[in-house]
Amino acid sequence: AQSVTQLDSHVSVSEGTPVLLRCNYSSSYSPSLFWYVQHPNKGLQLLLKYTSAATLVKGINGFEAEFKKSETSFHLTKPSAHMSDAAEYFCVVSDPNTGGFKTIFGAGTRLFVKA
Amino acid sequence: DGGITQSPKYLFRKEGQNVTLSCEQNLNHDAMYWYRQDPGQGLRLIYYSQIVNDFQKGDIAEGYSVSREKKESFPLTVTSAQKNPTAFYLCASSNGQTYTGELFFGEGSRLTVL
């Protein structure tokens, strides 16, 4: 069985300060892990993905995430927040051997960026 | 550009009416999915199809129906049997040949029942 927990439903930062969105996962196999971003009334866009290669993954718009197997975590970070980063972020776990119907989404973290 | 097109973007329905949401993709993906999104609950899988003329129920299929007559198209019908249909609906696809877990999403359809 697999599950994913996003530890914060809301995160608020000031523009120019670091962003940390936390995600823990549980999986009985070697999962693929993803972060997606969703702006209001839009679809989800892939930020980055971990698929058993390098544990530090770089994505679009300056975001990165580190896969820590010992802590079962996949936290998303960005050194300096921009107003355009305000959105909802989803941590996602999937078994690449079985297909998309095994994909599990976290409940989401809404990021607010203050000017 | 390749992608997924959902229509309509906004839809209003009276109670007791069936409505159909369209999803078309030109990514040549084998697999397609329908998700429902409610505030604070992430995405929940309604139906998925891994190949033409075949589809499977997801976690919350009751009150919904789908068809997959063409590779490019995967329409979702929200029937009158769905007790709480007001939600944001997302269609997605994935490459069955080189699947890595990544899903490609449309822009969504927001259904409101009046």
XYZ file of C-alpha atoms in Angstrom:
229
model
C 0.000 0.000 0.000
C 1.109 3.532 -0.559
C 0.142 6.890 0.889
C 1.316 10.473 0.898
C 0.956 13.133 3.576
C 1.496 16.820 3.038
C 2.240 18.161 6.462
C 0.911 21.705 5.959
C -2.389 22.663 4.372
C -1.265 26.310 4.099
C 2.157 27.977 4.006
C 2.697 31.728 3.938
C 6.030 33.367 3.057
C 7.241 36.814 2.122
C 8.512 37.481 -1.359
C 12.244 36.812 -1.566
C 12.310 34.384 1.388
C 12.781 30.590 1.165
C 9.938 28.180 0.552
C 9.612 24.763 2.213
C 6.645 22.492 1.484
C 6.796 19.208 3.361
C 5.781 15.774 2.109
C 6.096 12.325 3.667
C 5.244 9.148 1.838
C 4.710 5.488 2.540
C 5.284 2.791 -0.043
C 5.915 -0.943 -0.132
C 8.063 -0.646 -3.244
C 10.464 1.845 -4.812
C 8.136 4.640 -5.809
C 8.305 7.482 -8.247
C 7.625 10.793 -6.523
C 6.370 14.020 -8.040
C 5.467 17.572 -7.210
C 2.770 19.276 -9.261
C 1.599 22.884 -9.110
C -1.944 24.105 -9.729
C -2.972 27.706 -10.244
C -6.634 28.622 -9.633
C -9.075 26.923 -12.011
C -6.234 25.347 -13.960
C -4.903 21.849 -14.461
C -1.873 20.432 -12.700
C 1.583 21.122 -14.086
C 4.596 18.943 -13.317
C 7.276 20.751 -11.281
C 9.714 17.887 -10.841
C 9.962 14.129 -10.502
C 12.124 11.555 -8.734
C 12.434 8.203 -10.479
C 15.326 6.468 -8.627
C 18.160 8.468 -10.161
C 19.753 11.399 -8.289
C 18.174 12.032 -4.886
C 18.304 15.819 -5.339
C 15.927 16.705 -8.123
C 15.793 20.073 -9.835
C 12.596 21.260 -11.437
C 11.147 24.235 -13.199
C 10.979 27.794 -11.843
C 13.865 27.259 -9.398
C 12.196 24.534 -7.332
C 13.998 21.441 -6.125
C 13.261 18.466 -3.902
C 15.350 15.921 -2.058
C 14.389 12.282 -1.761
C 15.328 10.947 1.689
C 14.548 7.269 1.923
C 15.505 6.998 5.609
C 13.020 9.721 6.488
C 10.472 8.766 3.778
C 10.334 12.419 2.833
C 10.300 14.401 -0.397
C 10.200 18.052 0.653
C 9.948 20.825 -1.954
C 12.130 23.910 -1.604
C 12.909 27.149 -3.379
C 15.559 29.637 -2.212
C 13.561 32.781 -2.957
C 9.800 33.022 -3.362
C 8.210 35.036 -6.134
C 4.668 36.367 -6.205
C 3.934 34.095 -9.167
C 4.667 31.038 -6.965
C 1.388 31.525 -5.120
C -0.592 28.389 -5.983
C -1.499 24.953 -4.663
C 1.150 22.249 -4.646
C 0.568 18.507 -4.689
C 2.982 15.784 -3.664
C 2.298 12.572 -5.563
C 3.508 8.988 -5.265
C 3.219 6.403 -8.004
C 4.341 2.885 -8.776
C 6.003 3.102 -12.207
C 5.500 -0.622 -12.728
C 1.722 -0.664 -12.541
C 0.351 2.388 -14.309
C -1.308 5.665 -13.430
C -4.273 4.151 -11.653
C -1.978 3.533 -8.672
C -1.078 7.214 -8.403
C -1.843 8.730 -5.002
C -2.181 12.493 -4.495
C -1.566 14.382 -1.297
C -4.274 16.743 -0.071
C -2.318 19.758 -1.281
C -0.510 22.720 0.273
C -1.620 26.200 -0.599
C 1.290 28.618 -0.808
C 0.668 32.290 -0.119
C 3.346 34.843 -1.025
C 3.228 38.252 0.646
C 4.687 41.335 -0.993
C 1.243 21.797 -29.561
C 0.383 18.471 -27.987
C -1.878 18.441 -25.011
C -5.222 17.669 -23.429
C -8.333 19.715 -24.126
C -11.276 19.675 -21.753
C -14.631 21.277 -22.457
C -16.637 23.037 -21.303
C -14.549 24.922 -18.763
C -17.630 25.875 -16.737
C -20.946 24.048 -16.671
C -24.142 24.549 -14.720
C -26.688 21.805 -14.307
C -30.051 21.405 -12.699
C -30.574 18.517 -10.335
C -31.700 15.379 -12.140
C -29.890 16.155 -15.385
C -27.056 14.167 -16.899
C -24.080 16.106 -18.257
C -21.114 15.017 -20.345
C -17.627 16.459 -20.007
C -15.334 16.187 -22.991
C -11.654 15.210 -22.911
C -9.513 15.010 -26.041
C -5.751 14.387 -26.245
C -3.284 14.543 -29.135
C -0.314 13.141 -27.207
C -0.842 9.628 -28.593
C -1.099 8.328 -25.034
C -2.703 4.971 -24.398
C -3.959 5.657 -20.885
C -6.484 8.292 -19.826
C -7.989 9.174 -16.453
C -10.735 11.223 -14.858
C -10.228 12.796 -11.461
C -12.512 14.734 -9.190
C -11.098 17.552 -7.068
C -12.772 18.930 -3.967
C -11.216 21.548 -1.663
C -8.764 20.039 0.797
C -9.098 16.500 -0.556
C -6.541 16.287 -3.323
C -7.553 14.359 -6.439
C -9.658 11.224 -6.426
C -9.780 8.792 -9.333
C -13.186 8.282 -10.945
C -12.416 6.089 -13.979
C -9.400 5.161 -16.023
C -8.769 3.534 -19.388
C -5.532 1.866 -20.390
C -6.578 1.022 -23.929
C -9.341 1.735 -26.422
C -12.663 0.005 -25.699
C -11.639 -0.807 -22.145
C -12.023 1.139 -18.901
C -12.031 0.452 -15.179
C -13.668 1.989 -12.136
C -11.541 4.090 -9.866
C -12.135 4.907 -6.208
C -15.311 6.966 -6.645
C -17.057 5.673 -9.807
C -20.623 5.629 -8.471
C -22.847 8.044 -10.368
C -20.423 8.415 -13.276
C -19.977 6.690 -16.643
C -17.342 6.813 -19.386
C -16.612 5.495 -22.851
C -13.383 5.000 -24.804
C -14.287 4.492 -28.438
C -11.246 6.347 -29.759
C -7.715 6.612 -28.442
C -7.931 10.408 -28.411
C -11.211 10.754 -26.538
C -12.436 9.838 -23.053
C -15.736 11.586 -22.216
C -17.182 11.513 -18.701
C -20.927 11.560 -18.009
C -22.080 12.771 -14.627
C -25.435 11.124 -14.096
C -28.351 12.101 -11.899
C -27.321 9.269 -9.599
C -24.272 11.234 -8.453
C -25.395 12.702 -5.141
C -22.933 15.572 -4.902
C -21.670 16.395 -8.395
C -20.511 19.968 -7.806
C -16.728 19.779 -8.196
C -13.741 20.463 -10.410
C -13.091 17.622 -12.859
C -9.670 16.923 -14.317
C -8.776 14.678 -17.226
C -5.260 13.272 -17.525
C -3.256 10.934 -19.713
C -0.028 8.945 -19.519
C 2.282 7.209 -21.935
C 1.670 3.504 -21.542
C 4.759 2.512 -23.504
C 7.291 4.453 -21.432
C 5.373 5.015 -18.242
C 7.337 6.765 -15.496
C 4.424 7.774 -13.323
C 4.021 11.205 -14.876
C 0.512 12.358 -15.702
C -0.410 15.092 -18.181
C -3.458 17.160 -17.256
C -6.078 19.195 -19.009
C -7.228 22.567 -17.654
C -10.284 21.129 -15.956
C -14.050 21.547 -16.047
C -15.947 23.110 -13.167
C -19.435 21.677 -12.721
C -21.980 23.438 -10.546
C -25.356 21.922 -9.749
C -28.043 24.506 -9.123
